[in-house]
Tab-separated table of C-alpha atoms and ligand atoms in Angstrom:
chain	number	residue	atom	x	y	z
A	1	MET	CA	0.000	0.000	0.000
A	2	ARG	CA	0.929	3.629	-0.209
A	3	ALA	CA	0.671	5.906	2.808
A	4	ALA	CA	1.474	9.407	3.960
A	5	THR	CA	4.175	8.866	6.582
A	6	PHE	CA	6.872	10.632	8.517
A	7	ARG	CA	10.267	9.148	9.365
A	8	GLU	CA	11.579	12.091	11.376
A	9	TYR	CA	9.957	14.880	13.380
A	10	GLY	CA	9.742	18.277	11.762
A	11	GLY	CA	7.640	20.639	9.675
A	12	PRO	CA	5.004	19.611	7.109
A	13	GLU	CA	7.826	18.856	4.638
A	14	VAL	CA	8.775	15.668	6.549
A	15	MET	CA	5.500	14.070	5.409
A	16	ARG	CA	6.100	11.778	2.460
A	17	TRP	CA	3.924	9.580	0.253
A	18	GLU	CA	5.572	6.202	0.109
A	19	GLN	CA	5.156	2.487	-0.493
A	20	LEU	CA	4.812	0.278	2.590
A	21	ASP	CA	3.905	-3.367	3.091
A	22	ASP	CA	0.173	-4.017	3.164
A	23	PRO	CA	-1.118	-4.531	6.714
A	24	ALA	CA	-1.746	-8.152	7.694
A	25	CYS	CA	-5.354	-8.980	8.557
A	26	GLY	CA	-5.518	-10.594	12.015
A	27	ARG	CA	-8.160	-13.211	12.756
A	28	ASP	CA	-10.250	-10.651	14.658
A	29	GLU	CA	-9.587	-7.756	12.271
A	30	VAL	CA	-10.759	-6.348	8.982
A	31	ILE	CA	-8.791	-4.371	6.394
A	32	VAL	CA	-10.383	-1.069	5.380
A	33	ARG	CA	-9.513	0.787	2.182
A	34	ALA	CA	-9.549	4.331	3.566
A	35	ARG	CA	-11.410	6.846	1.420
A	36	ALA	CA	-11.554	9.799	3.804
A	37	CYS	CA	-9.543	10.780	6.880
A	38	GLY	CA	-10.051	13.864	9.030
A	39	LEU	CA	-7.098	15.963	10.195
A	40	ASN	CA	-6.745	16.948	13.840
A	41	HIS	CA	-4.454	19.502	15.442
A	42	SER	CA	-2.860	16.680	17.393
A	43	ASP	CA	-1.599	15.297	14.050
A	44	LEU	CA	0.585	18.385	13.698
A	45	ASP	CA	1.955	17.911	17.228
A	46	SER	CA	2.658	14.231	16.515
A	47	ARG	CA	4.531	15.066	13.307
A	48	ALA	CA	6.448	17.932	14.918
A	49	GLY	CA	7.588	15.713	17.799
A	50	SER	CA	5.941	17.948	20.403
A	51	SER	CA	3.268	15.467	21.504
A	52	ARG	CA	5.464	13.686	24.082
A	53	TRP	CA	4.345	10.432	22.454
A	54	PRO	CA	7.206	8.160	21.311
A	55	PHE	CA	6.460	7.156	17.712
A	56	THR	CA	8.234	4.339	15.897
A	57	MET	CA	9.240	5.293	12.354
A	58	PRO	CA	7.848	5.330	9.778
A	59	TRP	CA	4.526	6.367	11.305
A	60	VAL	CA	1.030	6.651	9.796
A	61	LEU	CA	-1.309	9.196	11.419
A	62	GLY	CA	-5.088	9.452	11.150
A	63	ALA	CA	-7.552	9.030	14.023
A	64	GLU	CA	-10.800	9.518	12.106
A	65	PHE	CA	-11.240	7.647	8.847
A	66	ALA	CA	-13.885	5.869	6.795
A	67	GLY	CA	-13.811	3.521	3.840
A	68	THR	CA	-14.653	0.119	2.429
A	69	VAL	CA	-13.891	-3.288	3.945
A	70	VAL	CA	-11.590	-5.222	1.585
A	71	ALA	CA	-10.614	-8.193	3.786
A	72	VAL	CA	-12.213	-9.935	6.761
A	73	GLY	CA	-10.403	-12.021	9.393
A	74	ALA	CA	-11.348	-15.653	10.021
A	75	ASP	CA	-13.006	-14.985	13.406
A	76	VAL	CA	-15.019	-11.917	12.352
A	77	GLY	CA	-18.787	-12.151	11.959
A	78	GLY	CA	-21.297	-9.601	10.747
A	79	ILE	CA	-18.891	-7.631	8.564
A	80	ALA	CA	-18.450	-8.414	4.874
A	81	ASP	CA	-16.209	-7.420	1.993
A	82	GLY	CA	-17.452	-4.195	0.459
A	83	ASP	CA	-19.174	-2.879	3.606
A	84	PRO	CA	-18.855	0.891	4.118
A	85	VAL	CA	-17.499	1.494	7.624
A	86	THR	CA	-15.755	3.859	9.958
A	87	ALA	CA	-14.008	3.061	13.260
A	88	TYR	CA	-13.943	4.368	16.813
A	89	GLN	CA	-10.989	6.742	16.783
A	90	GLN	CA	-10.100	5.238	20.125
A	91	PHE	CA	-11.337	1.958	21.487
A	92	ALA	CA	-11.153	0.265	24.868
A	93	CYS	CA	-9.124	-2.875	25.494
A	94	GLY	CA	-12.168	-4.822	26.699
A	95	SER	CA	-10.266	-6.623	29.459
A	96	CYS	CA	-8.983	-4.145	32.078
A	97	ALA	CA	-10.721	-3.458	35.397
A	98	ALA	CA	-12.518	-0.374	34.053
A	99	CYS	CA	-13.765	-2.248	30.985
A	100	ALA	CA	-14.984	-5.048	33.282
A	101	ARG	CA	-17.040	-2.441	35.192
A	102	TRP	CA	-18.756	-1.345	31.950
A	103	ARG	CA	-16.777	1.894	31.931
A	104	PRO	CA	-14.898	1.639	28.617
A	105	ASP	CA	-14.450	5.419	28.801
A	106	LEU	CA	-12.108	4.836	31.765
A	107	CYS	CA	-10.137	2.060	30.042
A	108	GLN	CA	-6.510	1.907	31.194
A	109	ARG	CA	-5.296	0.665	27.802
A	110	PHE	CA	-7.089	2.777	25.172
A	111	VAL	CA	-5.940	2.240	21.616
A	112	VAL	CA	-5.992	5.363	19.461
A	113	PHE	CA	-5.706	5.172	15.676
A	114	GLY	CA	-2.776	7.242	14.437
A	115	THR	CA	-1.178	7.281	17.902
A	116	ASP	CA	-1.073	3.704	19.235
A	117	ARG	CA	-1.433	2.025	15.864
A	118	TRP	CA	-1.351	3.155	12.243
A	119	GLY	CA	-4.349	5.187	11.165
A	120	GLY	CA	-6.140	6.537	8.141
A	121	TYR	CA	-3.380	8.439	6.281
A	122	ALA	CA	-2.916	5.241	4.250
A	123	GLU	CA	-4.631	3.316	1.498
A	124	LEU	CA	-5.247	0.381	3.864
A	125	VAL	CA	-5.911	0.248	7.628
A	126	ALA	CA	-6.121	-2.859	9.822
A	127	VAL	CA	-9.090	-2.418	12.189
A	128	PRO	CA	-10.115	-4.770	15.029
A	129	ALA	CA	-13.701	-5.876	14.393
A	130	ARG	CA	-14.860	-4.497	17.743
A	131	ALA	CA	-13.763	-0.993	16.639
A	132	VAL	CA	-15.811	-1.075	13.415
A	133	ILE	CA	-18.879	1.149	13.053
A	134	PRO	CA	-21.052	0.343	10.019
A	135	LEU	CA	-22.086	3.170	7.672
A	136	ARG	CA	-24.987	3.315	5.227
A	137	SER	CA	-23.118	4.057	2.007
A	138	PRO	CA	-19.931	5.559	0.572
A	139	ASP	CA	-21.762	8.913	0.616
A	140	ASP	CA	-21.127	8.915	4.388
A	141	PHE	CA	-17.316	8.692	4.187
A	142	VAL	CA	-16.325	12.385	4.299
A	143	THR	CA	-18.904	13.307	6.933
A	144	ALA	CA	-17.955	10.346	9.134
A	145	ALA	CA	-14.252	11.226	8.870
A	146	ALA	CA	-14.979	14.864	9.720
A	147	ALA	CA	-17.548	14.508	12.466
A	148	GLN	CA	-16.664	11.809	14.991
A	149	CYS	CA	-14.355	13.724	17.318
A	150	VAL	CA	-16.013	17.134	17.012
A	151	VAL	CA	-19.624	16.035	17.396
A	152	SER	CA	-19.103	13.375	20.055
A	153	THR	CA	-17.045	15.804	22.145
A	154	ALA	CA	-19.710	18.515	21.877
A	155	TRP	CA	-22.579	16.106	22.468
A	156	SER	CA	-20.965	14.514	25.514
A	157	MET	CA	-20.062	17.916	27.008
A	158	VAL	CA	-23.586	19.299	26.584
A	159	VAL	CA	-25.743	16.270	27.325
A	160	SER	CA	-23.684	14.106	29.702
A	161	VAL	CA	-21.182	16.329	31.496
A	162	ALA	CA	-23.142	19.600	31.738
A	163	ALA	CA	-26.462	17.678	31.775
A	164	VAL	CA	-28.181	20.511	29.926
A	165	HIS	CA	-31.934	20.142	29.702
A	166	ALA	CA	-34.762	21.853	27.868
A	167	GLY	CA	-35.483	25.408	28.922
A	168	GLU	CA	-31.968	26.108	30.207
A	169	THR	CA	-29.656	28.771	28.798
A	170	VAL	CA	-26.162	27.840	27.618
A	171	LEU	CA	-23.174	30.062	26.830
A	172	VAL	CA	-20.778	28.832	24.130
A	173	PRO	CA	-17.627	31.006	23.972
A	174	SER	CA	-15.736	31.350	20.670
A	175	ALA	CA	-18.490	29.476	18.904
A	176	SER	CA	-16.967	29.561	15.428
A	177	GLY	CA	-14.603	26.712	16.396
A	178	GLY	CA	-15.308	23.098	15.455
A	179	VAL	CA	-16.334	21.623	18.814
A	180	ALA	CA	-17.937	24.899	19.904
A	181	GLY	CA	-20.001	25.103	16.717
A	182	ALA	CA	-21.212	21.556	17.267
A	183	ALA	CA	-21.950	22.452	20.910
A	184	VAL	CA	-24.241	25.283	19.782
A	185	GLN	CA	-26.199	22.743	17.731
A	186	ALA	CA	-26.172	20.083	20.473
A	187	ALA	CA	-27.499	22.580	23.026
A	188	ARG	CA	-30.267	23.629	20.644
A	189	LEU	CA	-31.176	19.973	20.046
A	190	SER	CA	-31.395	19.597	23.829
A	191	GLY	CA	-33.993	22.352	23.938
A	192	ALA	CA	-31.717	24.992	25.441
A	193	ARG	CA	-31.437	28.640	24.526
A	194	VAL	CA	-27.936	29.445	23.278
A	195	ILE	CA	-25.844	32.577	23.780
A	196	ALA	CA	-22.640	32.451	21.738
A	197	SER	CA	-19.591	34.670	21.565
A	198	VAL	CA	-17.250	35.248	18.625
A	199	GLY	CA	-13.886	36.939	18.364
A	200	ALA	CA	-14.725	38.863	15.207
A	201	PRO	CA	-18.093	40.381	14.152
A	202	GLU	CA	-17.867	38.859	10.658
A	203	LYS	CA	-18.205	35.387	12.210
A	204	SER	CA	-21.571	36.247	13.796
A	205	ASP	CA	-23.789	35.252	10.874
A	206	ALA	CA	-22.200	31.806	10.574
A	207	VAL	CA	-22.734	31.146	14.301
A	208	ARG	CA	-26.307	32.429	14.150
A	209	ALA	CA	-26.901	30.019	11.253
A	210	LEU	CA	-25.919	27.122	13.570
A	211	GLY	CA	-28.886	28.067	15.760
A	212	ALA	CA	-27.461	30.450	18.367
A	213	ASP	CA	-30.210	32.724	19.704
A	214	VAL	CA	-27.874	35.548	20.739
A	215	VAL	CA	-24.410	36.194	19.296
A	216	PHE	CA	-22.012	38.850	20.570
A	217	CYS	CA	-18.406	39.783	19.858
A	218	TYR	CA	-16.378	39.597	23.079
A	219	ARG	CA	-13.968	42.234	21.787
A	220	ASP	CA	-16.838	44.756	21.564
A	221	THR	CA	-19.033	43.750	24.516
A	222	PRO	CA	-17.839	42.375	27.889
A	223	VAL	CA	-19.134	38.854	28.583
A	224	ALA	CA	-20.912	39.972	31.776
A	225	GLU	CA	-22.771	42.735	29.973
A	226	ALA	CA	-23.824	40.591	27.005
A	227	VAL	CA	-25.019	37.701	29.210
A	228	ALA	CA	-26.841	39.999	31.659
A	229	GLU	CA	-28.690	41.655	28.810
A	230	ALA	CA	-29.621	38.317	27.197
A	231	THR	CA	-30.795	36.700	30.448
A	232	GLY	CA	-32.409	39.645	32.260
A	233	GLY	CA	-29.513	39.625	34.739
A	234	ARG	CA	-29.987	35.966	35.766
A	235	GLY	CA	-26.966	34.371	34.085
A	236	VAL	CA	-26.615	31.121	32.165
A	237	ASP	CA	-27.118	27.569	33.434
A	238	ALA	CA	-24.081	26.128	31.678
A	239	VAL	CA	-20.958	27.160	29.789
A	240	ILE	CA	-19.458	24.864	27.151
A	241	ASP	CA	-15.870	26.112	27.132
A	242	THR	CA	-13.343	25.022	24.516
A	243	THR	CA	-10.930	27.920	25.028
A	244	GLY	CA	-9.832	28.488	28.648
A	245	GLY	CA	-7.595	31.547	28.776
A	246	PRO	CA	-8.082	35.052	30.131
A	247	ARG	CA	-11.897	35.027	29.876
A	248	PHE	CA	-12.331	31.855	31.937
A	249	GLY	CA	-13.227	33.907	35.030
A	250	GLU	CA	-15.742	35.991	33.075
A	251	HIS	CA	-17.385	32.845	31.730
A	252	LEU	CA	-17.600	31.402	35.233
A	253	ALA	CA	-19.035	34.647	36.607
A	254	ALA	CA	-21.678	34.658	33.850
A	255	MET	CA	-23.368	31.600	35.405
A	256	ALA	CA	-26.517	31.583	37.520
A	257	PRO	CA	-26.428	29.712	40.866
A	258	ASP	CA	-25.843	25.957	40.308
A	259	GLY	CA	-24.237	26.675	36.928
A	260	ARG	CA	-21.914	24.089	35.321
A	261	LEU	CA	-18.869	25.010	33.265
A	262	VAL	CA	-17.474	22.162	31.174
A	263	THR	CA	-13.996	22.506	29.720
A	264	CYS	CA	-12.259	20.535	26.969
A	265	GLY	CA	-9.576	22.850	25.652
A	266	ALA	CA	-7.226	25.654	26.510
A	267	HIS	CA	-5.819	27.147	23.311
A	268	ALA	CA	-6.360	30.622	24.805
A	269	GLY	CA	-4.388	29.756	27.963
A	270	GLU	CA	-3.909	26.715	30.196
A	271	VAL	CA	-3.583	28.318	33.629
A	272	VAL	CA	-6.420	30.560	34.784
A	273	PRO	CA	-7.172	32.569	37.939
A	274	LEU	CA	-9.998	31.198	40.069
A	275	ASP	CA	-11.878	32.895	42.934
A	276	ILE	CA	-12.830	29.918	45.120
A	277	ILE	CA	-15.175	32.023	47.275
A	278	GLU	CA	-17.312	32.850	44.242
A	279	LEU	CA	-17.297	29.174	43.241
A	280	PHE	CA	-18.905	27.878	46.444
A	281	ARG	CA	-21.000	30.961	47.084
A	282	HIS	CA	-22.924	30.244	43.868
A	283	GLY	CA	-22.627	26.459	43.872
A	284	HIS	CA	-20.812	26.582	40.570
A	285	ARG	CA	-19.210	23.449	39.204
A	286	ILE	CA	-16.197	23.198	36.894
A	287	LEU	CA	-16.126	19.896	35.037
A	288	GLY	CA	-13.566	18.384	32.698
A	289	PHE	CA	-14.601	16.499	29.587
A	290	ARG	CA	-12.361	13.473	29.037
A	291	VAL	CA	-13.610	11.150	26.279
A	292	ALA	CA	-16.978	10.367	24.757
A	293	THR	CA	-18.387	6.895	25.367
A	294	PRO	CA	-18.967	4.470	22.475
A	295	ASP	CA	-22.724	5.097	22.764
A	296	GLU	CA	-22.177	8.846	22.502
A	297	ILE	CA	-19.899	8.387	19.504
A	298	ARG	CA	-22.462	6.267	17.637
A	299	ALA	CA	-25.293	8.684	18.465
A	300	SER	CA	-23.141	11.628	17.394
A	301	LEU	CA	-22.197	10.012	14.101
A	302	ALA	CA	-25.868	9.296	13.408
A	303	MET	CA	-26.761	12.940	14.048
A	304	ALA	CA	-23.958	14.144	11.786
A	305	LEU	CA	-24.912	11.726	9.003
A	306	ASP	CA	-28.572	12.792	9.284
A	307	GLY	CA	-27.576	16.450	9.172
A	308	ALA	CA	-29.003	17.157	12.642
A	309	ILE	CA	-25.553	18.490	13.593
A	310	VAL	CA	-23.566	19.982	10.728
A	311	VAL	CA	-19.767	19.896	10.692
A	312	PRO	CA	-18.495	22.183	7.950
A	313	VAL	CA	-15.672	20.797	5.797
A	314	ASP	CA	-13.283	23.626	4.943
A	315	ARG	CA	-11.230	21.812	2.337
A	316	THR	CA	-10.233	18.366	1.118
A	317	PHE	CA	-6.791	17.238	-0.036
A	318	SER	CA	-5.706	14.009	-1.674
A	319	THR	CA	-4.103	11.725	0.934
A	320	ALA	CA	-0.931	11.880	-1.182
A	321	GLU	CA	-0.878	15.619	-0.431
A	322	ALA	CA	-0.860	15.222	3.359
A	323	ALA	CA	2.179	17.535	3.590
A	324	ALA	CA	0.207	20.331	1.899
A	325	ALA	CA	-2.780	19.630	4.131
A	326	HIS	CA	-0.584	19.947	7.234
A	327	ALA	CA	0.940	23.196	5.951
A	328	TYR	CA	-2.556	24.528	5.324
A	329	MET	CA	-3.735	23.558	8.815
A	330	ASP	CA	-0.618	25.224	10.275
A	331	GLU	CA	-1.792	28.521	8.748
A	332	ARG	CA	-4.895	28.287	10.969
A	333	LYS	CA	-7.121	30.043	8.459
A	334	HIS	CA	-9.493	27.112	8.018
A	335	VAL	CA	-13.053	27.168	9.306
A	336	GLY	CA	-14.267	23.585	9.688
A	337	LYS	CA	-12.551	20.303	9.120
A	338	ILE	CA	-9.747	19.503	6.701
A	339	VAL	CA	-10.213	16.029	5.220
A	340	LEU	CA	-7.858	13.800	3.237
A	341	VAL	CA	-9.625	11.848	0.480
A	342	SER	CA	-8.537	9.101	-1.891
A	343	ALA	CA	-10.211	7.493	-4.876
B	401	LIG	ZN1	-9.868	-1.552	29.122
């Protein structure tokens, strides 16, 4: 097979398109011909050598991919040659103590495609049968490769971690981002009213189109002022925060008593000031999102494939052009997912 690989850490130019041996199909595995593979920021860290993860070279990235089954192991049932499928980007070992307690999300030996084993930047991927998720048709490939991480993260944060219910009001900061944009839609699907912030006024229309009821630019209007005006001074019931950074305290302070702030990212800053007195005075809770469960991932994929939650695709590249795709992602001008595709 051919694959986009790297054999040394460095800039996008270390990615090469090269011939490798085809993966062997284990008895409990299938071989998938990958047709679409989503890029993630962590791919850039892996390639640059800044992920702290020790890769063996050459390495094949690609956590989220979809394609057609082309070989089926001897012990595999219910999956046939030609089936359109995707795979859990990370799957539990099935045998550790956490897995035995029906908590695969707490598995001590998670396997992540593109990190623990070769992923979807290749023509062929070996996939354990228990990691396979069936799709309806090849029309689903690009959406499935784009949506799994973004939608399942947003859905789990809104529905499971923040436990948002109908009639509540949710604040989504920097809502033009991938997970945040999906969180706007997930909160709306949950029956909540959504207040969203953006960093630039020209992004407002796109966020409003996702279903946000109120959109404000945090560079023009302080968070406290915008939220007070939108909620009659009451505050929001939950914040779905993907940014961290200097506004973390403002987001926390924008919550009504018993408010829940869920965090999953910190591109705007990893260490934030926290007034503990305010936290317990209002009964606020700060909650970390860790991973989505398999059930949440399947539900999220179904919503993305049905169009209930839309994940915009900014641009596609041929898998052979993975270096160009990485360089493009490094520019950080994209809005939506970047997806590698192959014929
Ligand atoms: Zn396990």
